[in-house]
XYZ file of C-alpha atoms in Angstrom:
319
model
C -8.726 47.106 -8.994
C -5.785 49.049 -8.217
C -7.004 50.605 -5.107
C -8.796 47.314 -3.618
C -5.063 45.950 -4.207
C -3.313 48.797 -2.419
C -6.068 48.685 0.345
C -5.372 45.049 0.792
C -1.517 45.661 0.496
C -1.624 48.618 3.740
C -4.078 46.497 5.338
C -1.265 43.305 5.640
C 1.601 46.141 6.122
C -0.543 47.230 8.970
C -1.210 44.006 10.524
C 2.418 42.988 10.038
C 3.515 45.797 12.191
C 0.687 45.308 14.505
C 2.215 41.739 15.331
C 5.891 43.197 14.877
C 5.186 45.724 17.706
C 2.816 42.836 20.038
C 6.492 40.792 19.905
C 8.309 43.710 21.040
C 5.932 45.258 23.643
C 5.696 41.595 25.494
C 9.629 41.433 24.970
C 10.237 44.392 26.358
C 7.895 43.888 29.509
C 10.067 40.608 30.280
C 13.041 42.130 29.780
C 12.081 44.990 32.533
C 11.213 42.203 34.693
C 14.125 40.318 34.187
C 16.421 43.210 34.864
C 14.185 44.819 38.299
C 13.328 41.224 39.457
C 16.323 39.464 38.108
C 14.689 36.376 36.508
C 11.034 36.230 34.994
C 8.464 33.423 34.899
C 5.089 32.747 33.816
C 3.653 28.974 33.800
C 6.667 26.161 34.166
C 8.342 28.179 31.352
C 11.034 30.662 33.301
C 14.057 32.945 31.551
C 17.032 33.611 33.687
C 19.315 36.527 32.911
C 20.354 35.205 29.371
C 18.894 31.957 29.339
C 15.245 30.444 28.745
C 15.118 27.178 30.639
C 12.543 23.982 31.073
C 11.003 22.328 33.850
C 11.157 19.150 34.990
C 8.323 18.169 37.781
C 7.997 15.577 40.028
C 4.622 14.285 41.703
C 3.717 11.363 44.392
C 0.740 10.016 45.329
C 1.095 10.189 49.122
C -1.943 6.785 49.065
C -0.150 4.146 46.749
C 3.351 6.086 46.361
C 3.183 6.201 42.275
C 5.492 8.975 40.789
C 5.095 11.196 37.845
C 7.861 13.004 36.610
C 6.675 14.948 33.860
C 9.542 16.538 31.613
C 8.413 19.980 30.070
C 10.373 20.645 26.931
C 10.761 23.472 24.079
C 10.319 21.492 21.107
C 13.560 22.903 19.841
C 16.536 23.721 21.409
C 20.271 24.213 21.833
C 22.409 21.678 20.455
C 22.662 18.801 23.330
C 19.387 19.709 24.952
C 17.498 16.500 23.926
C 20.830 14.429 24.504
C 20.689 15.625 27.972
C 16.916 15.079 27.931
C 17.693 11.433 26.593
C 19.669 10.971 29.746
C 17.155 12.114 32.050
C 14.833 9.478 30.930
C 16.866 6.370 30.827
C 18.201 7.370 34.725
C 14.600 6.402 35.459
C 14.952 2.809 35.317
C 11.313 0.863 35.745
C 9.433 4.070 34.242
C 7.154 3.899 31.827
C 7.520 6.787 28.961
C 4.865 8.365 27.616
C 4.997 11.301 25.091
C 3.498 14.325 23.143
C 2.088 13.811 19.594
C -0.454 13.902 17.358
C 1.114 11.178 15.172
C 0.566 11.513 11.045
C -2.560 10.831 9.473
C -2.563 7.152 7.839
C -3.082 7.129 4.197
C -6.755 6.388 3.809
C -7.314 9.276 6.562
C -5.705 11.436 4.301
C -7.498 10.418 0.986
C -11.375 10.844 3.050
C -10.208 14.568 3.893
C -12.957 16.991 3.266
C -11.434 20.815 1.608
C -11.775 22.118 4.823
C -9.974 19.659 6.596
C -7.505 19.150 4.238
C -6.868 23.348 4.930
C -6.792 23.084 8.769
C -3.814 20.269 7.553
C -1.729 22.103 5.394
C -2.120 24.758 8.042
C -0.790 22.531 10.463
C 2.153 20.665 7.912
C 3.056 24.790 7.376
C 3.632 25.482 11.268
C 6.107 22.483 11.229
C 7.495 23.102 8.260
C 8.587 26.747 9.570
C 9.786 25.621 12.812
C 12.125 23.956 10.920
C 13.319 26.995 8.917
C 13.742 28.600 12.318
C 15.947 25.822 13.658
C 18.070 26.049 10.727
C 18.060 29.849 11.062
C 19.211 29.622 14.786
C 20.996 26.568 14.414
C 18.900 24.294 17.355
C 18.185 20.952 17.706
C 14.756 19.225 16.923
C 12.971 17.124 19.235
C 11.479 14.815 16.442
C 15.027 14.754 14.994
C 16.920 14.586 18.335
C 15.061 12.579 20.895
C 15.569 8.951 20.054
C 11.771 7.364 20.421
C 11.575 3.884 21.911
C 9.434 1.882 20.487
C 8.391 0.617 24.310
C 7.467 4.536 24.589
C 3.283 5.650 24.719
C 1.760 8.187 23.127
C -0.756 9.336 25.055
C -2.075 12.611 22.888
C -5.375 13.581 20.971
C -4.667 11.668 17.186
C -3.890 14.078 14.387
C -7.392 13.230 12.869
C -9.146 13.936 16.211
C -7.124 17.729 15.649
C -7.915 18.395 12.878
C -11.899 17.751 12.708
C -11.753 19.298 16.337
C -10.728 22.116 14.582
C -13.080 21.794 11.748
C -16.345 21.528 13.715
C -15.252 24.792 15.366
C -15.073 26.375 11.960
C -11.641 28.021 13.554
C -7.734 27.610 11.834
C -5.358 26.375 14.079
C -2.484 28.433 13.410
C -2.181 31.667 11.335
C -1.562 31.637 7.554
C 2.133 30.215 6.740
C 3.558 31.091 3.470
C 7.283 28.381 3.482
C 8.226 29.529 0.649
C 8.545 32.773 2.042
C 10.894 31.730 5.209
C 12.654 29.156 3.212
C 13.867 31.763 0.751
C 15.605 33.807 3.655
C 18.230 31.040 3.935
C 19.100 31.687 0.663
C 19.569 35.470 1.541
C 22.026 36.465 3.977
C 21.254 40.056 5.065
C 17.521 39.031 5.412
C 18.688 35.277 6.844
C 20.534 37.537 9.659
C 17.621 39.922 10.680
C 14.928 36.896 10.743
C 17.181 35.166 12.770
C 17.831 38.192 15.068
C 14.029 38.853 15.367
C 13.506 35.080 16.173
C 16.327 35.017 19.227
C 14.493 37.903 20.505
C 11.201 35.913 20.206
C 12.713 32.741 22.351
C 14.242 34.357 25.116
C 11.377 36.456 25.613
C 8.636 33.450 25.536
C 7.223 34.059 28.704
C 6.190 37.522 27.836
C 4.296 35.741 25.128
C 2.771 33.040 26.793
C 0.992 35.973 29.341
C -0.016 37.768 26.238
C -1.621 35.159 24.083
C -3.513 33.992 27.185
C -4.520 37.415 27.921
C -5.221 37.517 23.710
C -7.200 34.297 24.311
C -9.433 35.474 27.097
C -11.189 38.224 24.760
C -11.216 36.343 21.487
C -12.971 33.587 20.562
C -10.509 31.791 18.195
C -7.940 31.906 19.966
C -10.209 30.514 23.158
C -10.729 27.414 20.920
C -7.419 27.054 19.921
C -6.418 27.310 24.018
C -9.038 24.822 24.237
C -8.396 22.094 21.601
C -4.432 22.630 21.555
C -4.352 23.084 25.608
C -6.739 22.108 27.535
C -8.315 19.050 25.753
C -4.916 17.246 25.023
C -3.885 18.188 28.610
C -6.734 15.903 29.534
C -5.982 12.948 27.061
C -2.245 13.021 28.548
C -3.417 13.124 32.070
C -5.759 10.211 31.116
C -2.939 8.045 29.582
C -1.228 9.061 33.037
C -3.542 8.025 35.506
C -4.294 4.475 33.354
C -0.369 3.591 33.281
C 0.388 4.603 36.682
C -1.822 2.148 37.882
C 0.792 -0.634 37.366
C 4.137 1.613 37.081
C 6.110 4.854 38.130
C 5.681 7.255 35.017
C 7.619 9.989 32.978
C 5.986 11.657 30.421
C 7.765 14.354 27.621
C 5.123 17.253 27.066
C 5.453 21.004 26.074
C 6.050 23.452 28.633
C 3.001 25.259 28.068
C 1.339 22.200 29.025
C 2.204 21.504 32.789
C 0.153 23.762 34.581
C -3.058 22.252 32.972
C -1.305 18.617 33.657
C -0.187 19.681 37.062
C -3.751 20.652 38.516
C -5.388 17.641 36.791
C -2.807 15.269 38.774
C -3.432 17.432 41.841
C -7.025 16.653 41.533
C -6.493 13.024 41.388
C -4.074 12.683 44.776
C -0.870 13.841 43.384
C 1.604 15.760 45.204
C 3.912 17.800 43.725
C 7.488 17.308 45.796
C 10.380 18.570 43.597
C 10.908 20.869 40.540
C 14.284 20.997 38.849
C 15.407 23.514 35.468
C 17.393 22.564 32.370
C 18.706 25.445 30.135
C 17.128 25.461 26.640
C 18.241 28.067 24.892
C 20.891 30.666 25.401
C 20.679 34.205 23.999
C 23.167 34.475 21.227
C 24.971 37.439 21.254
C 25.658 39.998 18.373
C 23.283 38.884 15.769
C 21.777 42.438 15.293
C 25.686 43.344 14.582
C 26.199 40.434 11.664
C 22.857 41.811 10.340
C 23.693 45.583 9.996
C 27.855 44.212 8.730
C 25.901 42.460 5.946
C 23.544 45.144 5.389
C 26.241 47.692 4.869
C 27.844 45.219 2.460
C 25.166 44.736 0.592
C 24.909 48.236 0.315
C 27.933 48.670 -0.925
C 28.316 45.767 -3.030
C 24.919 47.801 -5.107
C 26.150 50.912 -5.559
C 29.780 49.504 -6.908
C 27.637 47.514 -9.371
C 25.205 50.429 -10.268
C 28.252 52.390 -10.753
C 30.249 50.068 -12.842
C 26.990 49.988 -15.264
C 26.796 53.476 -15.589
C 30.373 53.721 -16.944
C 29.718 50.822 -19.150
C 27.288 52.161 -20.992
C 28.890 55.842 -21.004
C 31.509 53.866 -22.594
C 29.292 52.304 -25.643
């Protein structure tokens, strides 16, 4: 038992580092580019010397003169990114607004969920759950916390049942494992609060480099091909849908996630639309010496031990 214990224990150190060194690699890469290139980009999603910014698109349709403006988003950001966001969308007076979301599952949805369902949605409360903790961590603002929903405002977006049995009949987890617990404890630890949040600024600024590498990731596995499918590709057609049905009587601006446009984009394309401007708003600024806090609480920590080892030690040589 102890050996299938300490394989199992080197096999999730292993994997650990595996992912640790994935983040780095693709950070690195983007950081090269960013420095030889001066900016880097990959999708609608584009980091600029020390900030990560968000798209917002524009598209006509050159027969009946309809506009989209979709707004790409991070779905947390710096503190007045939504309120800026906010102000975007009520400049475009007449516009219908349409929006990202699987919604919550009603009560009696909840209560007919099979085990395996009701995994694939814990899975899924998890990943939301820790995007919290990392808000909190970096101090960012929350779109679901931020952005004040109308409730004039559509959701056009694949229902949270929809996800989750979509997910199901694949026989495939949408996101990796999530232990809370874990993440929520490192708020109430400050060295270890300090390197998360360290590891996590690195991870936002260098998104792009991500983005490339879980679509490369997702071209040679099949789970993550489904989850590209499902979370992409089949929700960028349900938006696109909701689009193209409310356009018909109104001008349109919809709120989705970055990673979404150019799926959205070449669907709209396909129907008549025209692309005709493209504008950035900053998201998220790199925040500068949070490696340094880590190692000044680290070496205070360090200290504060040994003083306390060292006070026992002459406690009990004195009884």
């Amino acid at each position: 038992m102890k050996i299938i214990r300490l394989i199992k224990a080197l096999y999730q150190l292993a994997l650990a580092l595996f992912v640790l060194a994935g983040f780095f690699i693709a950070a690195a890469a983007s950081w090269l580019l960013t420095k030889v290139l001066g900016w880097f980009k990959i999708g609608d999603v584009i980091a600029v010397k020390d900030t990560l910014m968000t798209p917002t698109v524009t598209l006509v349709h050159p027969k009946t003169g309809r506009k989209v403006v979709i707004i790409g988003v991070m779905h947390m950001g710096r503190p007045g990114y939504f309120e800026e966001i906010q102000k975007a969308i009520e400049k475009l007076s007449g516009y219908k607004v349409l929006f990202e979301g699987v919604g919550r599952l009603t009560d009696e949805e909840k209560a007919g969920l099979t085990p395996d369902e009701r995994r694939i949605f814990d899975q899924f409360d998890a990943a939301m759950k820790s995007r919290n903790v990392i808000q909190i961590l970096l101090g960012l603002s929350g779109q679901t916390d931020d952005l004040k929903y109308d409730p004039s405002w559509i959701r056009t977006d694949m229902r949270m049942i929809d996800f989750i049995r979509r997910f199901d009949e694949a026989k495939v987890d949408p996101f990796p494992t999530m232990k809370v617990s874990t993440l929520q404890k490192l708020l109430e630890k400050e060295t270890e609060s300090k390197l998360f949040a360290w590891v996590f600024d690195l991870i936002l600024f260098r998104l792009p480099a991500l983005f490339f590498c879980f679509d490369l990731v997702g071209r040679f596995r099949k789970k993550e091909s489904v989850r590209k499918q499902v979370i992409l590709d089949e929700r960028n057609a349900i938006a696109v849908d909701g689009i193209l049905r409310e356009s018909v009587s109104a001008d349109v601006v919809t709120i989705w996630g970055a990673a979404h446009l150019p799926g959205m984009i070449a669907r709209l394309r396909a129907a008549g639309f025209r692309k005709t401007a493209k504008t950035w708003m900053p998201v998220y600024e790199r925040r500068k010496g949070l490696l340094g806090e880590f190692w000044k609480s680290f070496r205070e920590r360090v200290s504060k031990d040994a003083a306390e080892r060292i006070a026992a030690r002459r406690a009990a040589v004195v009884e």
